């Protein structure tokens, strides 16, 4: 028998679409029949399944939640992270009856199709107003009702990434301009150094050799400078690597373990 401490969520079938979970083969979601029939069924996250069943197929088996047996009808994974895979989902009506929760509901989730940030905020404000009128509280009081708009948060992240992309473009353009100025200065120095040869070419001497000498000198100077910068960069990286690879005496690994109320 395995034990573990996990978050238990009492949900309706629509909650799976809010979280976009990946259902394992042979599994099913908690459906309307489970909710209407107060069935003692459970869906396990990947972390919970591995902790309780150690790689075995949990479908059709039973787990105890706070001492009450529930039949496993599904297990799932979450490509977005480890938060949801450490959860246990049961029908909301079953939780209200078995664990004496009454008709209390902790969270309400709303989904909108192709809505902008402004449209989602309008729907959120309308929902807050309706709840405030029914339960007699101020809709503008943040302590009365906590709300979270994922579309607004997503837009903030997109704006942040757009700013990062703009910054990278500015740095890239600045680097190109600096390179152009640097090469121009090098060519000016080379041409100035070859002024006598250019005058001789103007007096009738062969000009091809002078042009080749200027181009070759500029190219050699640029390559020498680039090679020096590369060697300097490699030298610093090797020194940093040597510092980071030094052993740290007395280092020990630690592991924590928690018990809980879910038993498989």
Coordinates of C-alpha atoms in Angstrom, one line a residue:
X1 CA 0.0 0.0 0.0
X2 CA 1.3 3.4 -1.0
X3 CA 0.5 6.7 0.5
X4 CA 0.8 10.3 -0.6
X5 CA -0.3 13.9 0.0
X6 CA -1.9 15.6 -3.1
X7 CA -4.3 18.4 -4.0
X8 CA -7.9 17.1 -4.4
X9 CA -10.1 19.1 -6.8
X10 CA -13.8 18.6 -7.0
X11 CA -14.8 19.5 -10.5
X12 CA -17.4 19.4 -13.3
X13 CA -16.5 17.8 -16.7
X14 CA -15.9 21.2 -18.3
X15 CA -12.8 21.8 -16.1
X16 CA -10.7 19.5 -18.3
X17 CA -11.1 21.9 -21.2
X18 CA -10.0 24.8 -19.1
X19 CA -6.7 23.1 -18.2
X20 CA -6.1 21.4 -21.6
X21 CA -5.0 18.0 -20.2
X22 CA -3.8 15.0 -22.2
X23 CA -5.9 12.0 -21.3
X24 CA -4.0 8.6 -21.3
X25 CA -5.2 5.7 -23.6
X26 CA -8.1 3.8 -22.1
X27 CA -8.9 6.6 -19.7
X28 CA -11.9 8.9 -19.6
X29 CA -12.9 12.2 -18.1
X30 CA -15.2 12.7 -15.3
X31 CA -18.5 13.1 -17.1
X32 CA -22.0 14.4 -16.4
X33 CA -23.2 10.9 -15.3
X34 CA -20.6 10.9 -12.6
X35 CA -21.7 14.3 -11.4
X36 CA -25.5 13.5 -11.5
X37 CA -25.1 10.1 -10.0
X38 CA -22.7 11.1 -7.1
X39 CA -20.3 8.4 -8.3
X40 CA -17.1 7.8 -6.3
X41 CA -14.7 7.9 -9.3
X42 CA -11.4 9.6 -9.5
X43 CA -8.9 10.8 -12.2
X44 CA -5.3 10.9 -11.3
X45 CA -2.4 13.1 -12.5
X46 CA 0.7 11.5 -13.8
X47 CA 2.7 12.2 -10.6
X48 CA 0.0 10.8 -8.4
X49 CA -0.3 7.7 -10.6
X50 CA 3.4 7.0 -10.4
X51 CA 3.5 7.6 -6.7
X52 CA 0.6 5.2 -5.9
X53 CA 0.9 2.5 -8.5
X54 CA 4.7 2.5 -9.4
X55 CA 4.2 2.1 -13.2
X56 CA 1.2 -0.2 -13.0
X57 CA -2.0 0.5 -14.9
X58 CA -4.4 2.1 -12.3
X59 CA -7.6 1.9 -14.4
X60 CA -10.3 0.0 -12.6
X61 CA -8.4 -0.1 -9.3
X62 CA -9.3 1.8 -6.1
X63 CA -7.7 4.5 -4.1
X64 CA -8.8 5.9 -0.7
X65 CA -9.2 9.6 -0.3
X66 CA -9.5 10.5 3.4
X67 CA -10.5 6.9 4.0
X68 CA -13.2 6.8 1.3
X69 CA -12.6 4.4 -1.6
X70 CA -12.8 5.8 -5.1
X71 CA -12.5 3.9 -8.4
X72 CA -9.8 5.1 -10.9
X73 CA -11.4 5.9 -14.3
X74 CA -8.6 7.9 -15.8
X75 CA -5.2 9.4 -15.6
X76 CA -3.7 12.3 -17.5
X77 CA -0.6 14.4 -18.2
X78 CA -0.2 18.1 -18.6
X79 CA 2.2 19.4 -21.3
X80 CA 2.2 22.8 -19.7
X81 CA 4.0 21.8 -16.4
X82 CA 3.9 19.8 -13.2
X83 CA 1.2 21.7 -11.4
X84 CA -1.9 19.7 -12.7
X85 CA -0.2 16.3 -12.8
X86 CA 0.1 16.4 -9.0
X87 CA -3.7 16.7 -8.6
X88 CA -6.6 14.3 -8.0
X89 CA -9.9 15.1 -9.6
X90 CA -13.3 13.9 -8.3
X91 CA -16.9 14.9 -9.2
X92 CA -18.0 18.0 -7.4
X93 CA -21.3 16.6 -6.2
X94 CA -19.6 13.5 -4.8
X95 CA -17.2 15.7 -2.8
X96 CA -20.1 17.9 -1.5
X97 CA -22.0 14.8 -0.2
X98 CA -19.1 12.5 1.0
X99 CA -17.0 15.2 2.6
X100 CA -19.9 17.4 3.9
X101 CA -19.0 20.4 1.8
X102 CA -22.6 21.4 1.3
X103 CA -23.2 23.6 -1.8
X104 CA -20.0 25.6 -1.5
X105 CA -18.0 26.2 -4.6
X106 CA -14.5 27.6 -4.5
X107 CA -13.8 28.5 -8.1
X108 CA -15.8 29.3 -11.2
X109 CA -14.0 29.2 -14.6
X110 CA -15.2 30.9 -17.8
X111 CA -14.0 30.2 -21.3
X112 CA -14.3 32.6 -24.3
X113 CA -13.8 31.8 -28.0
X114 CA -11.4 34.1 -29.8
X115 CA -11.9 37.0 -27.4
X116 CA -9.6 40.0 -27.1
X117 CA -8.2 41.1 -23.7
X118 CA -10.8 44.0 -23.6
X119 CA -13.7 41.6 -24.4
X120 CA -12.6 39.1 -21.7
X121 CA -12.3 41.9 -19.2
X122 CA -15.9 43.1 -20.0
X123 CA -17.2 39.6 -19.4
X124 CA -15.3 39.3 -16.2
X125 CA -16.7 42.6 -14.9
X126 CA -20.3 41.5 -15.9
X127 CA -19.9 38.2 -14.0
X128 CA -18.6 40.1 -10.9
X129 CA -21.6 42.4 -11.0
X130 CA -24.1 39.5 -11.2
X131 CA -22.4 37.7 -8.3
X132 CA -22.3 40.9 -6.3
X133 CA -26.0 41.5 -6.8
X134 CA -26.9 38.0 -5.8
X135 CA -24.6 37.7 -2.7
X136 CA -24.8 41.3 -1.6
X137 CA -21.2 42.5 -1.8
X138 CA -19.4 45.3 -3.5
X139 CA -18.2 44.3 -7.0
X140 CA -15.2 46.7 -6.7
X141 CA -14.0 45.1 -3.4
X142 CA -11.0 42.9 -4.3
X143 CA -11.2 41.1 -1.0
X144 CA -14.8 39.9 -1.6
X145 CA -14.0 38.1 -4.9
X146 CA -10.6 37.2 -6.4
X147 CA -10.5 37.1 -10.2
X148 CA -7.8 36.1 -12.6
X149 CA -7.8 36.9 -16.4
X150 CA -5.5 34.5 -18.2
X151 CA -6.0 36.3 -21.5
X152 CA -4.8 39.5 -20.0
X153 CA -1.8 37.7 -18.5
X154 CA -1.1 36.1 -21.9
X155 CA -1.2 39.6 -23.5
X156 CA 1.3 40.9 -21.0
X157 CA 3.7 38.1 -21.8
X158 CA 3.4 38.7 -25.5
X159 CA 4.1 42.4 -25.0
X160 CA 7.2 41.5 -23.0
X161 CA 8.4 39.2 -25.7
X162 CA 7.8 41.9 -28.3
X163 CA 9.9 44.3 -26.3
X164 CA 12.7 41.7 -26.1
X165 CA 12.5 41.1 -29.8
X166 CA 12.7 44.9 -30.4
X167 CA 15.7 45.2 -28.1
X168 CA 17.5 42.4 -30.0
X169 CA 16.8 44.1 -33.3
X170 CA 18.2 47.4 -31.9
X171 CA 21.3 45.6 -30.6
X172 CA 21.8 43.8 -34.0
X173 CA 21.4 47.0 -36.0
X174 CA 23.8 48.8 -33.7
X175 CA 26.3 46.0 -34.0
X176 CA 26.1 46.1 -37.8
X177 CA 26.6 49.9 -37.8
X178 CA 29.5 49.6 -35.5
X179 CA 31.0 47.0 -37.8
X180 CA 30.5 49.2 -40.8
X181 CA 32.2 52.2 -39.0
X182 CA 35.1 49.9 -37.9
X183 CA 35.7 48.5 -41.3
X184 CA 35.5 52.1 -42.8
X185 CA 38.1 53.3 -40.4
X186 CA 40.4 50.4 -41.2
X187 CA 40.1 51.1 -44.9
X188 CA 40.8 54.8 -44.3
X189 CA 43.9 53.9 -42.4
X190 CA 45.0 51.5 -45.1
X191 CA 44.3 53.9 -47.9
X192 CA 46.1 56.7 -46.1
X193 CA 49.1 54.4 -45.6
X194 CA 49.1 53.6 -49.3
X195 CA 48.8 57.3 -50.4
X196 CA 52.2 57.3 -52.2
X197 CA 51.3 54.2 -54.2
X198 CA 48.0 55.8 -55.2
X199 CA 49.8 58.9 -56.4
X200 CA 52.1 56.7 -58.4
X201 CA 49.1 55.0 -59.9
X202 CA 47.8 58.4 -60.9
X203 CA 51.1 59.2 -62.6
X204 CA 50.7 56.3 -64.9
X205 CA 52.0 53.3 -62.8
X206 CA 50.0 50.1 -62.7
X207 CA 47.0 50.6 -60.5
X208 CA 45.9 47.0 -60.1
X209 CA 48.7 46.1 -57.7
X210 CA 47.9 49.1 -55.5
X211 CA 44.2 48.2 -55.2
X212 CA 45.1 44.6 -54.4
X213 CA 47.5 45.7 -51.7
X214 CA 45.0 47.9 -50.1
X215 CA 42.3 45.2 -50.1
X216 CA 44.7 42.6 -48.8
X217 CA 46.0 44.8 -46.0
X218 CA 42.5 45.7 -44.9
X219 CA 41.4 42.1 -44.9
X220 CA 44.5 41.0 -43.0
X221 CA 43.9 43.7 -40.4
X222 CA 40.3 42.7 -39.8
X223 CA 41.0 39.0 -39.6
X224 CA 43.9 39.7 -37.1
X225 CA 41.6 41.8 -34.9
X226 CA 38.8 39.2 -35.1
X227 CA 41.2 36.4 -34.2
X228 CA 42.6 38.3 -31.2
X229 CA 39.0 38.9 -29.9
X230 CA 38.2 35.2 -30.4
X231 CA 41.3 34.0 -28.5
X232 CA 40.6 36.4 -25.7
X233 CA 37.0 35.2 -25.4
X234 CA 38.1 31.5 -25.4
X235 CA 40.7 32.3 -22.7
X236 CA 38.1 33.9 -20.4
X237 CA 35.7 31.0 -20.9
X238 CA 38.4 28.4 -20.1
X239 CA 39.3 30.2 -17.0
X240 CA 35.6 30.4 -15.9
X241 CA 35.2 26.7 -16.7
X242 CA 38.1 25.8 -14.5
X243 CA 36.7 27.9 -11.6
X244 CA 33.2 26.3 -12.0
X245 CA 34.6 22.7 -12.1
X246 CA 36.4 22.9 -8.8
X247 CA 34.9 20.4 -6.3
X248 CA 33.0 21.7 -3.3
X249 CA 34.0 19.6 -0.2
X250 CA 31.3 18.7 2.3
X251 CA 28.4 18.9 -0.2
X252 CA 25.5 16.4 0.4
X253 CA 22.3 15.7 -1.4
X254 CA 19.0 15.9 0.5
X255 CA 15.6 14.5 -0.2
X256 CA 12.3 15.3 1.5
X257 CA 9.3 13.0 1.7
X258 CA 5.7 13.9 2.6
X259 CA 2.9 11.7 3.8
X260 CA -0.8 12.4 3.1
X261 CA -4.3 11.2 2.8
X262 CA -4.4 9.5 -0.6
X263 CA -3.8 5.8 -0.4
X264 CA -3.5 3.4 -3.4

